[in-house]
Amino acid sequence: MTRPFIHKLWVEKSVKSFSFTQSIIDRLQVSTEYIDDAEALWRQAQNSVQARDWQGHALLARQRGPFLRLCPGTQKHICCLYYNLDVAAGCDLGCSYCILQGYLNSPLLTFYCNLDDLFKELEQKLASPRFFRIGTGELTDSLTFDHITHQSSHLVTYFARKSNAIIELKSKNIHI
């Protein structure tokens, strides 16, 4: 399986000044275009007749919803109270058996860059005395792009200081 090279980067202007955004731009050093509205680009990618036209394109954007969500579980089963931490969406691996192939409506790889909001949300949620098991692998292979984002180091550093939570970083990739 060949991993497509990211050759086009779209950056939502609302995250342009973030150091996390700039570090990704600096690492990639590819054609970069700044846009006002990530949602318009998502719609354009979703409506594209050829999803492969978007291979190698990535978007740096603001997470508009919550980063941390309770796993929806499976109907008629007891929920394990697992939490999903949405740090990105999309994957370049293209595994035919993966649920992401049919679940995500956009071929565009998206990295959420508003880390201050992510950690603020985590602080509020983890203020509870209960124990939290949190994973990053629902909407993406959470380590396949770590060589570009270095996001795992931010997450591991944060969770190392927490006694009531663990983070699970999952990947099918050997390039970690």
Coordinates of C-alpha atoms in Angstrom, one line a residue:
M1 CA 0.0 0.0 0.0
T2 CA 1.5 3.3 -1.1
R3 CA 1.0 6.3 1.2
P4 CA 0.0 9.4 -0.8
F5 CA 2.3 12.3 -0.2
I6 CA 0.6 15.5 1.0
H7 CA 1.2 18.0 -1.8
K8 CA -1.5 20.6 -1.1
L9 CA -2.3 22.2 2.2
W10 CA -5.4 24.2 2.9
V11 CA -5.4 26.4 6.0
E12 CA -8.4 28.0 7.6
K13 CA -7.5 31.6 8.4
S14 CA -8.9 31.3 11.9
V15 CA -6.1 28.9 12.8
K16 CA -3.3 30.5 10.8
S17 CA -1.6 32.2 13.8
F18 CA -1.5 29.1 16.0
S19 CA 2.0 27.7 16.7
F20 CA 0.7 24.2 16.1
T21 CA -0.6 25.2 12.6
Q22 CA 2.7 26.9 11.8
S23 CA 4.8 23.9 12.8
I24 CA 2.8 21.7 10.4
I25 CA 3.2 24.2 7.6
D26 CA 6.9 24.3 8.3
R27 CA 7.3 20.5 8.3
L28 CA 5.3 20.0 5.1
Q29 CA 6.7 22.8 3.0
V30 CA 4.1 22.3 0.3
S31 CA 1.7 24.5 -1.7
T32 CA -0.4 26.2 0.8
E33 CA -3.7 28.1 0.3
Y34 CA -5.5 30.1 3.0
I35 CA -9.3 30.0 3.1
D36 CA -12.0 31.7 5.1
D37 CA -14.4 28.8 5.5
A38 CA -13.3 25.2 6.0
E39 CA -16.9 24.0 5.8
A40 CA -17.1 25.3 2.2
L41 CA -14.0 23.3 1.3
W42 CA -15.4 20.2 3.0
R43 CA -18.6 20.6 0.9
Q44 CA -16.6 21.0 -2.2
A45 CA -14.6 17.8 -1.5
Q46 CA -17.7 15.9 -0.5
N47 CA -19.4 16.8 -3.8
S48 CA -16.4 16.0 -5.9
V49 CA -17.1 13.2 -8.4
Q50 CA -13.6 11.9 -8.1
A51 CA -12.5 11.5 -4.4
R52 CA -9.0 10.7 -5.7
D53 CA -8.8 14.3 -6.9
W54 CA -8.4 15.2 -3.2
Q55 CA -5.7 12.6 -2.5
G56 CA -2.7 14.3 -1.1
H57 CA -4.7 17.3 0.1
A58 CA -4.9 18.2 3.8
L59 CA -6.8 20.8 5.8
L60 CA -5.7 22.6 8.9
A61 CA -8.9 23.8 10.6
R62 CA -10.7 24.7 13.8
Q63 CA -12.7 22.0 15.5
R64 CA -16.2 23.4 15.6
G65 CA -17.8 20.8 17.9
P66 CA -16.6 19.1 21.0
F67 CA -13.2 17.4 20.9
L68 CA -14.3 14.9 23.6
R69 CA -17.4 12.7 23.1
L70 CA -18.7 9.7 24.8
C71 CA -18.5 6.7 22.5
P72 CA -21.9 6.0 21.1
G73 CA -21.5 2.3 21.9
T74 CA -23.4 -0.5 20.2
Q75 CA -27.2 -0.9 20.4
K76 CA -28.4 -3.6 22.8
H77 CA -25.0 -3.8 24.5
I78 CA -23.7 -2.3 27.8
C79 CA -21.6 0.8 27.1
C80 CA -18.1 0.8 28.4
L81 CA -18.0 4.6 29.0
Y82 CA -15.1 5.0 26.5
Y83 CA -14.5 8.5 25.2
N84 CA -13.4 9.5 21.7
L85 CA -11.0 12.5 21.3
D86 CA -11.4 13.9 17.8
V87 CA -8.0 15.4 16.9
A88 CA -8.3 14.8 13.2
A89 CA -10.6 13.3 10.5
G90 CA -9.7 11.2 7.6
C91 CA -7.0 8.7 6.8
D92 CA -4.6 8.0 3.9
L93 CA -4.3 4.3 4.4
G94 CA -7.4 3.4 2.4
C95 CA -8.0 0.0 4.0
S96 CA -11.0 -1.5 2.2
Y97 CA -12.3 -3.0 5.5
C98 CA -12.2 0.2 7.5
I99 CA -15.4 1.8 8.6
L100 CA -14.0 5.2 7.7
Q101 CA -14.4 4.4 4.0
G102 CA -18.2 4.7 4.4
Y103 CA -18.5 6.7 7.5
L104 CA -16.7 9.9 6.6
N105 CA -18.3 12.0 3.8
S106 CA -15.1 13.8 2.8
P107 CA -11.9 12.6 1.2
L108 CA -10.1 15.6 2.7
L109 CA -7.6 14.9 5.5
T110 CA -8.3 17.3 8.3
F111 CA -6.2 18.2 11.3
Y112 CA -7.7 20.3 14.1
C113 CA -5.3 23.0 15.2
N114 CA -7.1 24.8 18.1
L115 CA -5.2 22.9 20.7
D116 CA -5.8 25.5 23.4
D117 CA -9.6 24.7 23.1
L118 CA -8.8 21.0 23.2
F119 CA -6.9 21.2 26.4
K120 CA -9.3 23.6 28.0
E121 CA -12.2 21.2 27.2
L122 CA -10.2 18.3 28.7
E123 CA -9.4 20.3 31.8
Q124 CA -13.1 21.0 32.4
K125 CA -14.2 17.4 31.7
L126 CA -11.3 15.7 33.7
A127 CA -12.1 17.9 36.7
S128 CA -14.5 15.1 37.6
P129 CA -13.1 12.6 40.1
R130 CA -14.1 9.6 37.9
F131 CA -11.7 7.7 35.7
F132 CA -11.6 8.4 31.9
R133 CA -10.4 6.0 29.2
I134 CA -9.9 8.1 26.1
G135 CA -8.9 7.1 22.5
T136 CA -8.1 9.1 19.4
G137 CA -8.8 6.5 16.7
E138 CA -12.5 6.9 15.8
L139 CA -12.2 9.3 12.9
T140 CA -8.6 8.8 11.9
D141 CA -5.6 6.6 12.3
S142 CA -4.3 8.7 15.1
L143 CA -0.6 8.1 14.6
T144 CA -0.3 7.8 10.8
F145 CA 0.4 11.6 10.5
D146 CA 2.3 12.0 13.7
H147 CA 5.5 12.6 11.8
I148 CA 3.8 15.7 10.5
T149 CA 1.7 16.9 13.4
H150 CA 3.8 15.6 16.4
Q151 CA 0.4 15.7 18.2
S152 CA 1.1 12.6 20.2
S153 CA 3.8 14.4 22.2
H154 CA 1.3 17.1 23.2
L155 CA -1.2 14.5 24.3
V156 CA 1.2 12.2 26.1
T157 CA 2.7 15.1 28.0
Y158 CA -0.7 16.3 29.0
F159 CA -2.1 12.9 30.1
A160 CA 1.1 11.9 31.9
R161 CA 0.0 14.5 34.5
K162 CA -3.5 13.1 34.9
S163 CA -4.2 10.4 37.5
N164 CA -7.8 9.9 36.5
A165 CA -7.4 9.4 32.7
I166 CA -5.4 7.5 30.1
I167 CA -5.0 8.2 26.4
E168 CA -5.0 5.4 23.9
L169 CA -3.2 6.3 20.6
K170 CA -4.0 3.7 18.0
S171 CA -2.6 2.9 14.6
K172 CA -2.5 0.3 11.9
N173 CA 0.6 1.9 10.4
I174 CA 4.2 0.7 10.9
H175 CA 5.5 4.2 10.2
I176 CA 5.2 5.5 13.8

